[in-house]
């Protein structure tokens, strides 16, 4: 009897699921990536010209965050990031030769020069900024067409600490200086391969000055007068609700 594997089958950032948002079980192929070493759970690309199996649909992974529990989303995040890594490292960055998948490690190996290319994660900071006992800074991205307000976030640059990235991004995007920067939590964010590192910081000084190419609006909002915020399941939603809950309880 053929053993079937639970499959995360992606077409770009969309995942193949049935009407109940359940994953398919398939026969394992040589080209499949195991989610964990020696695991029967696999990741696979669905090519653009391949038909969608009957009874299944492609759903953006962002939508599944709100429906799945954390462990399921984290496994899907791992799957899509591994596929993205393999897709982007088909050739050696040293000599240009076609690479091969390592038999035991997550590595794309160059048979010509021996260079190994491993999956890499891009660290990003995301910061919930409070002022006084009952105000929180929320900002609307210039690239977002909705009316949703979120948190200040950005990539960590070469040679800076996470705390320095928090200060720099906040100063660049809204012109404010911060104090009491404290780590909160982290979340893999597969768009395409980020690790969101969450901090809480307090307003120290400055007036809001927008970096207009990035931020269309930013304000301090009272806890009981919040605008539309990021969806449940995102780290931003968790940070906002956690900080408000802590402040109200203190």
Short mmCIF file of C-alpha atoms in Angstrom, two decimals:
data_model
loop_
_atom_site.label_atom_id
_atom_site.label_comp_id
_atom_site.label_asym_id
_atom_site.label_seq_id
_atom_site.Cartn_x
_atom_site.Cartn_y
_atom_site.Cartn_z
CA UNK A 1 0.00 0.00 0.00
CA UNK A 2 1.38 3.41 -1.01
CA UNK A 3 2.05 5.75 1.93
CA UNK A 4 0.59 9.20 1.40
CA UNK A 5 2.15 12.43 2.62
CA UNK A 6 0.37 15.51 3.89
CA UNK A 7 1.23 18.17 1.31
CA UNK A 8 1.65 21.93 1.37
CA UNK A 9 1.26 22.62 -2.35
CA UNK A 10 1.85 26.24 -3.26
CA UNK A 11 1.42 28.30 -6.38
CA UNK A 12 3.42 31.38 -5.39
CA UNK A 13 1.76 32.65 -2.17
CA UNK A 14 -1.44 30.59 -2.59
CA UNK A 15 -1.93 27.21 -0.92
CA UNK A 16 -3.96 24.26 -2.23
CA UNK A 17 -6.75 23.32 0.22
CA UNK A 18 -10.21 21.77 0.04
CA UNK A 19 -13.47 23.54 0.88
CA UNK A 20 -12.83 22.93 4.60
CA UNK A 21 -9.31 24.44 4.29
CA UNK A 22 -7.73 21.01 4.73
CA UNK A 23 -4.51 19.96 3.00
CA UNK A 24 -4.37 17.18 0.37
CA UNK A 25 -2.57 13.88 0.90
CA UNK A 26 -0.44 12.80 -2.06
CA UNK A 27 2.16 10.29 -3.14
CA UNK A 28 5.61 11.69 -2.43
CA UNK A 29 7.73 12.71 -5.44
CA UNK A 30 11.50 12.92 -5.68
CA UNK A 31 11.25 16.70 -6.18
CA UNK A 32 9.23 17.26 -2.99
CA UNK A 33 10.82 19.04 -0.02
CA UNK A 34 10.27 17.52 3.43
CA UNK A 35 9.10 20.17 5.92
CA UNK A 36 11.34 18.59 8.54
CA UNK A 37 14.09 16.04 7.92
CA UNK A 38 12.70 12.48 7.63
CA UNK A 39 9.18 13.90 7.77
CA UNK A 40 6.20 12.66 5.79
CA UNK A 41 4.88 16.20 5.53
CA UNK A 42 6.10 17.73 2.28
CA UNK A 43 6.16 21.00 0.34
CA UNK A 44 5.62 21.17 -3.42
CA UNK A 45 5.27 23.83 -6.11
CA UNK A 46 2.17 23.80 -8.31
CA UNK A 47 3.25 25.18 -11.67
CA UNK A 48 1.21 27.90 -13.35
CA UNK A 49 0.13 25.56 -16.17
CA UNK A 50 -0.81 22.64 -13.89
CA UNK A 51 -4.55 22.04 -13.33
CA UNK A 52 -6.05 22.46 -9.87
CA UNK A 53 -7.28 19.05 -8.63
CA UNK A 54 -11.05 18.63 -8.43
CA UNK A 55 -12.44 19.58 -5.03
CA UNK A 56 -9.52 21.88 -4.23
CA UNK A 57 -8.85 25.61 -4.45
CA UNK A 58 -5.91 27.99 -4.14
CA UNK A 59 -6.23 30.29 -1.13
CA UNK A 60 -3.80 33.13 -0.26
CA UNK A 61 -1.79 32.16 2.80
CA UNK A 62 -2.65 35.53 4.38
CA UNK A 63 -6.31 34.46 4.54
CA UNK A 64 -5.45 31.17 6.22
CA UNK A 65 -3.73 32.97 9.12
CA UNK A 66 -7.17 33.95 10.39
CA UNK A 67 -8.62 30.43 10.11
CA UNK A 68 -5.78 28.14 11.18
CA UNK A 69 -4.21 27.72 14.60
CA UNK A 70 -0.68 28.97 15.19
CA UNK A 71 1.11 25.63 14.73
CA UNK A 72 -0.57 25.00 11.35
CA UNK A 73 0.30 28.47 10.11
CA UNK A 74 3.92 28.16 11.27
CA UNK A 75 4.27 24.89 9.36
CA UNK A 76 2.75 26.48 6.24
CA UNK A 77 5.13 29.41 6.70
CA UNK A 78 8.09 27.03 6.82
CA UNK A 79 6.87 25.23 3.70
CA UNK A 80 6.44 28.32 1.53
CA UNK A 81 9.79 29.76 2.64
CA UNK A 82 11.64 26.54 1.80
CA UNK A 83 10.05 26.49 -1.66
CA UNK A 84 10.94 30.16 -2.19
CA UNK A 85 14.54 29.46 -1.19
CA UNK A 86 14.87 26.51 -3.58
CA UNK A 87 13.24 28.45 -6.41
CA UNK A 88 15.64 31.39 -5.99
CA UNK A 89 18.86 29.39 -5.70
CA UNK A 90 18.85 27.19 -8.78
CA UNK A 91 22.22 28.65 -9.78
CA UNK A 92 25.40 29.22 -7.77
CA UNK A 93 25.90 32.84 -6.73
CA UNK A 94 29.70 32.33 -6.88
CA UNK A 95 30.24 30.77 -10.30
CA UNK A 96 26.81 30.60 -11.96
CA UNK A 97 26.71 26.80 -12.31
CA UNK A 98 23.39 25.00 -11.82
CA UNK A 99 22.96 23.80 -8.23
CA UNK A 100 21.72 20.51 -6.78
CA UNK A 101 19.60 19.81 -3.69
CA UNK A 102 21.67 18.35 -0.83
CA UNK A 103 20.53 14.86 0.11
CA UNK A 104 20.48 15.44 3.89
CA UNK A 105 20.60 19.21 4.54
CA UNK A 106 18.56 22.20 3.48
CA UNK A 107 21.27 23.35 1.10
CA UNK A 108 21.56 24.05 -2.61
CA UNK A 109 25.03 22.78 -3.52
CA UNK A 110 27.17 23.80 -6.48
CA UNK A 111 28.83 20.69 -7.99
CA UNK A 112 31.40 22.91 -9.76
CA UNK A 113 32.84 24.97 -6.87
CA UNK A 114 31.25 23.32 -3.83
CA UNK A 115 29.50 26.46 -2.52
CA UNK A 116 26.47 25.78 -0.28
CA UNK A 117 23.46 28.11 -0.28
CA UNK A 118 21.24 27.74 2.80
CA UNK A 119 17.80 29.20 3.51
CA UNK A 120 18.09 32.71 4.91
CA UNK A 121 15.71 34.74 7.02
CA UNK A 122 15.34 38.52 6.79
CA UNK A 123 14.97 40.07 10.29
CA UNK A 124 12.36 42.82 10.60
CA UNK A 125 11.44 44.81 13.67
CA UNK A 126 7.85 45.78 14.48
CA UNK A 127 7.13 48.16 17.33
CA UNK A 128 4.08 49.02 19.41
CA UNK A 129 4.62 52.57 20.74
CA UNK A 130 2.63 53.86 23.70
CA UNK A 131 2.29 57.34 25.18
CA UNK A 132 1.10 57.84 28.71
CA UNK A 133 -1.42 55.43 30.19
CA UNK A 134 -3.91 55.09 27.35
CA UNK A 135 -2.51 56.10 23.95
CA UNK A 136 -0.96 54.03 21.16
CA UNK A 137 0.72 55.13 17.93
CA UNK A 138 -0.85 53.65 14.80
CA UNK A 139 0.20 54.38 11.24
CA UNK A 140 -1.35 53.84 7.81
CA UNK A 141 0.96 52.61 5.08
CA UNK A 142 1.14 54.69 1.92
CA UNK A 143 1.09 51.41 -0.03
CA UNK A 144 -2.09 50.09 1.60
CA UNK A 145 -5.34 51.05 -0.14
CA UNK A 146 -7.51 50.04 2.83
CA UNK A 147 -8.20 52.16 5.91
CA UNK A 148 -6.23 49.85 8.21
CA UNK A 149 -3.75 51.31 10.69
CA UNK A 150 -0.80 49.23 11.85
CA UNK A 151 2.53 49.46 13.63
CA UNK A 152 5.90 50.88 12.66
CA UNK A 153 8.01 48.13 11.07
CA UNK A 154 11.03 47.72 8.85
CA UNK A 155 14.07 45.66 7.93
CA UNK A 156 17.14 45.51 10.15
CA UNK A 157 20.12 47.02 8.34
CA UNK A 158 23.65 45.62 8.23
CA UNK A 159 25.68 46.49 11.32
CA UNK A 160 22.86 47.65 13.60
CA UNK A 161 21.26 46.10 16.67
CA UNK A 162 17.54 45.33 16.84
CA UNK A 163 17.06 48.22 19.26
CA UNK A 164 18.87 50.59 16.90
CA UNK A 165 16.59 49.44 14.09
CA UNK A 166 13.55 50.25 16.24
CA UNK A 167 14.85 53.78 16.89
CA UNK A 168 15.89 54.38 13.27
CA UNK A 169 12.67 53.16 11.64
CA UNK A 170 10.52 55.20 14.03
CA UNK A 171 12.58 58.36 13.53
CA UNK A 172 12.57 57.90 9.74
CA UNK A 173 8.86 57.12 9.35
CA UNK A 174 7.21 59.36 11.95
CA UNK A 175 9.97 61.59 13.40
CA UNK A 176 9.68 60.40 17.01
CA UNK A 177 12.30 59.38 19.58
CA UNK A 178 11.65 56.41 21.87
CA UNK A 179 12.67 55.13 25.29
CA UNK A 180 12.36 51.87 27.27
CA UNK A 181 12.57 49.58 24.24
CA UNK A 182 11.71 46.01 25.30
CA UNK A 183 11.46 42.74 23.38
CA UNK A 184 8.00 41.13 23.23
CA UNK A 185 7.90 38.15 20.85
CA UNK A 186 8.55 37.01 17.27
CA UNK A 187 6.71 35.44 14.34
CA UNK A 188 7.83 33.96 11.02
CA UNK A 189 6.26 36.02 8.25
CA UNK A 190 6.55 34.33 4.84
CA UNK A 191 6.18 37.40 2.60
CA UNK A 192 8.54 36.22 1.31
CA UNK A 193 10.93 35.11 4.10
CA UNK A 194 10.88 37.46 7.07
CA UNK A 195 11.15 37.03 10.82
CA UNK A 196 9.10 39.70 12.58
CA UNK A 197 10.69 40.66 15.92
CA UNK A 198 8.28 42.53 18.17
CA UNK A 199 9.14 45.32 20.59
CA UNK A 200 7.26 47.63 22.93
CA UNK A 201 8.63 51.16 23.30
CA UNK A 202 7.45 54.37 24.94
CA UNK A 203 7.25 57.80 23.36
CA UNK A 204 10.08 60.06 24.51
CA UNK A 205 9.99 63.22 22.38
CA UNK A 206 9.24 64.81 19.02
CA UNK A 207 6.27 65.73 16.86
CA UNK A 208 4.90 63.40 14.22
CA UNK A 209 6.51 64.08 10.84
CA UNK A 210 5.54 61.60 8.14
CA UNK A 211 7.87 59.93 5.67
CA UNK A 212 5.24 60.43 2.98
CA UNK A 213 6.55 57.78 0.57
CA UNK A 214 6.02 55.18 3.33
CA UNK A 215 3.35 56.55 5.70
CA UNK A 216 0.15 58.36 4.70
CA UNK A 217 -1.06 59.03 8.26
CA UNK A 218 0.04 58.39 11.85
CA UNK A 219 -1.63 59.38 15.11
CA UNK A 220 -1.73 58.56 18.79
CA UNK A 221 -5.12 56.94 19.42
CA UNK A 222 -6.90 56.44 22.72
CA UNK A 223 -7.30 52.75 23.57
CA UNK A 224 -11.10 53.05 23.35
CA UNK A 225 -11.04 54.92 20.02
CA UNK A 226 -8.97 52.67 17.77
CA UNK A 227 -9.34 52.69 13.98
CA UNK A 228 -9.31 49.49 11.93
CA UNK A 229 -6.26 47.45 13.01
CA UNK A 230 -4.49 44.38 11.49
CA UNK A 231 -6.40 41.09 11.43
CA UNK A 232 -6.38 38.50 14.19
CA UNK A 233 -3.52 36.03 13.74
CA UNK A 234 -1.01 38.69 12.71
CA UNK A 235 1.71 39.64 15.17
CA UNK A 236 0.60 43.29 14.98
CA UNK A 237 -2.91 42.42 16.20
CA UNK A 238 -1.45 40.34 19.03
CA UNK A 239 0.90 43.15 20.08
CA UNK A 240 -1.81 45.81 20.11
CA UNK A 241 -4.30 43.73 22.11
CA UNK A 242 -1.60 42.52 24.52
CA UNK A 243 -0.29 45.99 25.34
CA UNK A 244 -3.77 47.46 25.75
CA UNK A 245 -4.73 44.59 28.04
CA UNK A 246 -1.60 45.07 30.16
CA UNK A 247 -2.08 48.82 30.41
CA UNK A 248 -5.72 48.48 31.44
CA UNK A 249 -4.83 45.88 34.05
CA UNK A 250 -2.07 47.98 35.63
#
